[in-house]
Amino acid sequence: MAVGKLFGYEGNVIVIADGGPGFCSASPAAFDSFRAGNVVDGTSLHPICIRVNDFHAHYLPSGQATSFAADIDYQTGRDLTTNTWRPYRLRVNHPLRLGGDRVYLQGHGYAPTFTVTFPDGQSRTSTVQWRPDNPATLLSSGVARIDPPAGSYPDPRERRTQQIAIQGLLAPTAQLDGTLLSSSFPRSTPRRGRRHLSRRHWPRHRSAAVAV
């Protein structure tokens, strides 16, 4: 409708589940992408805060998804001043309705967590959502940057040279097509009885794509 395009807006953001920082719609800059109507300048958005506690996905044996749901907490209105969180199960085609705003669940993926231990014994952890390259199997790719602990390298130029960049693929259910890493199923399926230990430990968090 023309009225919706004139007065409305649409924002999309990826929110990391399982203890992620959450999201508050304070300004257009808080969204990963934002499209506003002709009379919306982004200075009077309805404030909403959301955190994703857990994400549930169910698949057929073929890997086809049958349902998605995110267990979220949200704040709006007076809840923001009293720090009151209200639970809600957000499902596809079942948006959270808050006044004139709607919050939709649009998609999901993985957000690997990397922990790097430096020579002095200090460690740094980073969780970053990765992009699904194959929507059917959620084979994903991404990059993470780990900065050295403060004080390890007083010289800023030396500190920059000690940054660690990690680039790779994440295969929820890994399989090899010859020598090429792929994924046969979208759900994370660790191998039983085997555990690889290294300086980098990366359990997989889920991330949910939310639209307002």
PDB file of N, CA, C and O in Angstrom, residues 49-76:
ATOM      1  N   CYS A  49      13.576  -3.518  22.322  1.00  0.00           N
ATOM      2  CA  CYS A  49      14.798  -4.277  22.583  1.00  0.00           C
ATOM      3  C   CYS A  49      14.463  -5.767  22.561  1.00  0.00           C
ATOM      4  O   CYS A  49      13.433  -6.181  23.111  1.00  0.00           O
ATOM      5  N   ILE A  50      15.335  -6.546  21.935  1.00  0.00           N
ATOM      6  CA  ILE A  50      15.098  -7.980  21.770  1.00  0.00           C
ATOM      7  C   ILE A  50      16.386  -8.735  22.067  1.00  0.00           C
ATOM      8  O   ILE A  50      17.472  -8.311  21.658  1.00  0.00           O
ATOM      9  N   ARG A  51      16.268  -9.839  22.781  1.00  0.00           N
ATOM     10  CA  ARG A  51      17.376 -10.775  22.918  1.00  0.00           C
ATOM     11  C   ARG A  51      16.847 -12.176  22.616  1.00  0.00           C
ATOM     12  O   ARG A  51      15.712 -12.512  22.965  1.00  0.00           O
ATOM     13  N   VAL A  52      17.656 -12.966  21.935  1.00  0.00           N
ATOM     14  CA  VAL A  52      17.262 -14.317  21.525  1.00  0.00           C
ATOM     15  C   VAL A  52      17.899 -15.314  22.485  1.00  0.00           C
ATOM     16  O   VAL A  52      19.122 -15.421  22.557  1.00  0.00           O
ATOM     17  N   ASN A  53      17.063 -16.022  23.223  1.00  0.00           N
ATOM     18  CA  ASN A  53      17.565 -16.982  24.206  1.00  0.00           C
ATOM     19  C   ASN A  53      17.898 -18.331  23.582  1.00  0.00           C
ATOM     20  O   ASN A  53      18.862 -18.992  23.979  1.00  0.00           O
ATOM     21  N   ASP A  54      17.094 -18.749  22.619  1.00  0.00           N
ATOM     22  CA  ASP A  54      17.303 -20.060  22.004  1.00  0.00           C
ATOM     23  C   ASP A  54      16.639 -20.062  20.637  1.00  0.00           C
ATOM     24  O   ASP A  54      15.729 -19.266  20.370  1.00  0.00           O
ATOM     25  N   PHE A  55      17.112 -20.954  19.787  1.00  0.00           N
ATOM     26  CA  PHE A  55      16.543 -21.084  18.449  1.00  0.00           C
ATOM     27  C   PHE A  55      16.296 -22.557  18.170  1.00  0.00           C
ATOM     28  O   PHE A  55      17.129 -23.409  18.494  1.00  0.00           O
ATOM     29  N   HIS A  56      15.132 -22.857  17.574  1.00  0.00           N
ATOM     30  CA  HIS A  56      14.749 -24.237  17.293  1.00  0.00           C
ATOM     31  C   HIS A  56      14.466 -24.388  15.803  1.00  0.00           C
ATOM     32  O   HIS A  56      13.732 -23.584  15.218  1.00  0.00           O
ATOM     33  N   ALA A  57      15.044 -25.401  15.203  1.00  0.00           N
ATOM     34  CA  ALA A  57      14.791 -25.708  13.799  1.00  0.00           C
ATOM     35  C   ALA A  57      14.541 -27.203  13.665  1.00  0.00           C
ATOM     36  O   ALA A  57      15.233 -28.015  14.290  1.00  0.00           O
ATOM     37  N   HIS A  58      13.552 -27.566  12.873  1.00  0.00           N
ATOM     38  CA  HIS A  58      13.222 -28.973  12.645  1.00  0.00           C
ATOM     39  C   HIS A  58      13.304 -29.251  11.149  1.00  0.00           C
ATOM     40  O   HIS A  58      12.858 -28.446  10.321  1.00  0.00           O
ATOM     41  N   TYR A  59      13.879 -30.413  10.818  1.00  0.00           N
ATOM     42  CA  TYR A  59      14.126 -30.758   9.424  1.00  0.00           C
ATOM     43  C   TYR A  59      13.616 -32.163   9.120  1.00  0.00           C
ATOM     44  O   TYR A  59      13.572 -33.032   9.995  1.00  0.00           O
ATOM     45  N   LEU A  60      13.256 -32.372   7.863  1.00  0.00           N
ATOM     46  CA  LEU A  60      12.990 -33.710   7.365  1.00  0.00           C
ATOM     47  C   LEU A  60      14.320 -34.432   7.151  1.00  0.00           C
ATOM     48  O   LEU A  60      15.374 -33.791   7.095  1.00  0.00           O
ATOM     49  N   PRO A  61      14.306 -35.770   7.034  1.00  0.00           N
ATOM     50  CA  PRO A  61      15.566 -36.485   6.769  1.00  0.00           C
ATOM     51  C   PRO A  61      16.285 -35.994   5.518  1.00  0.00           C
ATOM     52  O   PRO A  61      17.504 -36.123   5.409  1.00  0.00           O
ATOM     53  N   SER A  62      15.539 -35.405   4.588  1.00  0.00           N
ATOM     54  CA  SER A  62      16.149 -34.872   3.373  1.00  0.00           C
ATOM     55  C   SER A  62      16.896 -33.568   3.618  1.00  0.00           C
ATOM     56  O   SER A  62      17.631 -33.097   2.754  1.00  0.00           O
ATOM     57  N   GLY A  63      16.695 -32.968   4.801  1.00  0.00           N
ATOM     58  CA  GLY A  63      17.302 -31.683   5.102  1.00  0.00           C
ATOM     59  C   GLY A  63      16.372 -30.513   4.898  1.00  0.00           C
ATOM     60  O   GLY A  63      16.713 -29.374   5.234  1.00  0.00           O
ATOM     61  N   GLN A  64      15.174 -30.765   4.360  1.00  0.00           N
ATOM     62  CA  GLN A  64      14.210 -29.681   4.158  1.00  0.00           C
ATOM     63  C   GLN A  64      13.668 -29.216   5.502  1.00  0.00           C
ATOM     64  O   GLN A  64      13.277 -30.021   6.343  1.00  0.00           O
ATOM     65  N   ALA A  65      13.654 -27.914   5.709  1.00  0.00           N
ATOM     66  CA  ALA A  65      13.170 -27.360   6.972  1.00  0.00           C
ATOM     67  C   ALA A  65      11.653 -27.467   7.055  1.00  0.00           C
ATOM     68  O   ALA A  65      10.944 -27.241   6.070  1.00  0.00           O
ATOM     69  N   THR A  66      11.153 -27.825   8.241  1.00  0.00           N
ATOM     70  CA  THR A  66       9.710 -27.892   8.464  1.00  0.00           C
ATOM     71  C   THR A  66       9.218 -26.776   9.374  1.00  0.00           C
ATOM     72  O   THR A  66       8.064 -26.364   9.272  1.00  0.00           O
ATOM     73  N   SER A  67      10.063 -26.286  10.276  1.00  0.00           N
ATOM     74  CA  SER A  67       9.635 -25.202  11.159  1.00  0.00           C
ATOM     75  C   SER A  67      10.849 -24.535  11.788  1.00  0.00           C
ATOM     76  O   SER A  67      11.882 -25.173  12.007  1.00  0.00           O
ATOM     77  N   PHE A  68      10.694 -23.233  12.061  1.00  0.00           N
ATOM     78  CA  PHE A  68      11.692 -22.449  12.780  1.00  0.00           C
ATOM     79  C   PHE A  68      10.984 -21.714  13.912  1.00  0.00           C
ATOM     80  O   PHE A  68       9.836 -21.288  13.764  1.00  0.00           O
ATOM     81  N   ALA A  69      11.666 -21.534  15.027  1.00  0.00           N
ATOM     82  CA  ALA A  69      11.112 -20.745  16.127  1.00  0.00           C
ATOM     83  C   ALA A  69      12.257 -20.218  16.975  1.00  0.00           C
ATOM     84  O   ALA A  69      13.277 -20.890  17.149  1.00  0.00           O
ATOM     85  N   ALA A  70      12.079 -19.011  17.493  1.00  0.00           N
ATOM     86  CA  ALA A  70      13.073 -18.397  18.369  1.00  0.00           C
ATOM     87  C   ALA A  70      12.402 -18.011  19.677  1.00  0.00           C
ATOM     88  O   ALA A  70      11.355 -17.350  19.675  1.00  0.00           O
ATOM     89  N   ASP A  71      12.975 -18.454  20.789  1.00  0.00           N
ATOM     90  CA  ASP A  71      12.502 -18.038  22.107  1.00  0.00           C
ATOM     91  C   ASP A  71      13.196 -16.724  22.455  1.00  0.00           C
ATOM     92  O   ASP A  71      14.415 -16.697  22.661  1.00  0.00           O
ATOM     93  N   ILE A  72      12.421 -15.652  22.503  1.00  0.00           N
ATOM     94  CA  ILE A  72      12.997 -14.329  22.704  1.00  0.00           C
ATOM     95  C   ILE A  72      12.438 -13.688  23.969  1.00  0.00           C
ATOM     96  O   ILE A  72      11.413 -14.109  24.508  1.00  0.00           O
ATOM     97  N   ASP A  73      13.138 -12.674  24.447  1.00  0.00           N
ATOM     98  CA  ASP A  73      12.625 -11.731  25.436  1.00  0.00           C
ATOM     99  C   ASP A  73      12.605 -10.364  24.765  1.00  0.00           C
ATOM    100  O   ASP A  73      13.475 -10.057  23.938  1.00  0.00           O
ATOM    101  N   TYR A  74      11.624  -9.536  25.117  1.00  0.00           N
ATOM    102  CA  TYR A  74      11.549  -8.212  24.511  1.00  0.00           C
ATOM    103  C   TYR A  74      11.172  -7.162  25.547  1.00  0.00           C
ATOM    104  O   TYR A  74      10.584  -7.460  26.592  1.00  0.00           O
ATOM    105  N   GLN A  75      11.539  -5.925  25.239  1.00  0.00           N
ATOM    106  CA  GLN A  75      11.178  -4.763  26.047  1.00  0.00           C
ATOM    107  C   GLN A  75      10.625  -3.685  25.128  1.00  0.00           C
ATOM    108  O   GLN A  75      11.115  -3.489  24.016  1.00  0.00           O
ATOM    109  N   THR A  76       9.630  -2.971  25.614  1.00  0.00           N
ATOM    110  CA  THR A  76       9.110  -1.818  24.897  1.00  0.00           C
ATOM    111  C   THR A  76       8.329  -0.952  25.873  1.00  0.00           C
ATOM    112  O   THR A  76       7.893  -1.430  26.926  1.00  0.00           O
TER     113      THR A  76
END
